[in-house]
């Protein structure tokens, strides 16, 4: 390792404790738009394919627009959840899910309670940010990859910048099921501009965020040869 240019304790803590915050978004405390702009200024330091910077970002502060987008988000999520059970008509039992995903069910339940809280409250979050990119998704695999991929690095920079200033967010995509309706709310030319995600932004309550439990590195990181036995088994 070279000589660290940064205080690694601080940077590693920032990188390992920037979480998806839903229940701890402070819905009462206003968010200053200057701070959001400052964080977006840092976000815009991120890379884009060919340095094309075809991104556009909309900060949504207007109450009526937030309300409408929050409603669309909630409806999309509920439709997705209803659709998820449709498969073969049979609901999956928790035990099946545990075997299929080899996951900690209590953690899954906590996650769903948190997701549900955001579904109920997205419309009340003080500021929403919608990152967009010029163009739609049609095209070659490299084009498709660079469309989303030219915005997500900046999205993550934005989340890191928020966290370092006592604010928080959660990357969400559910509203894209009805992207065109949100485009109409915000005056986005849908045929030419792709929305990438929806970011609720608020101060957070409480002071601590922990490191996440993730799959062990050896299950997901390989050297020189892909381990195909990790595909299709439990937790694929
Ligand atoms: C591309 C992407 C889409 C996501 N969409 C949603 C979403 O629609 N709603 C939501 O509540 N969380 C969403 N999340 C957040 C994930 O659920 C979250 O990152 C994951 O549970 C891990 O939690 P952590 O970020 O706190 O470590 C999304 C995250 C990513 C990266």
PDB file of N, CA and C in Angstrom, residues 23 55 76 107 113:
ATOM      1  N   UNK A  23     -36.166   4.907   7.675  1.00  0.00           N
ATOM      2  CA  UNK A  23     -36.895   5.235   8.903  1.00  0.00           C
ATOM      3  C   UNK A  23     -36.286   6.429   9.618  1.00  0.00           C
ATOM      4  N   UNK A  55     -25.502  14.119 -17.860  1.00  0.00           N
ATOM      5  CA  UNK A  55     -26.440  14.065 -16.734  1.00  0.00           C
ATOM      6  C   UNK A  55     -27.231  15.360 -16.572  1.00  0.00           C
ATOM      7  N   UNK A  76     -46.360   2.512  -7.321  1.00  0.00           N
ATOM      8  CA  UNK A  76     -45.474   1.611  -8.095  1.00  0.00           C
ATOM      9  C   UNK A  76     -45.000   0.465  -7.216  1.00  0.00           C
ATOM     10  N   UNK A 107     -33.516 -10.163   9.376  1.00  0.00           N
ATOM     11  CA  UNK A 107     -32.934  -9.001   8.686  1.00  0.00           C
ATOM     12  C   UNK A 107     -33.818  -8.603   7.508  1.00  0.00           C
ATOM     13  N   UNK A 113     -39.744  -3.652   6.681  1.00  0.00           N
ATOM     14  CA  UNK A 113     -40.402  -2.632   7.517  1.00  0.00           C
ATOM     15  C   UNK A 113     -39.863  -1.255   7.146  1.00  0.00           C
TER      16      UNK A 113
END
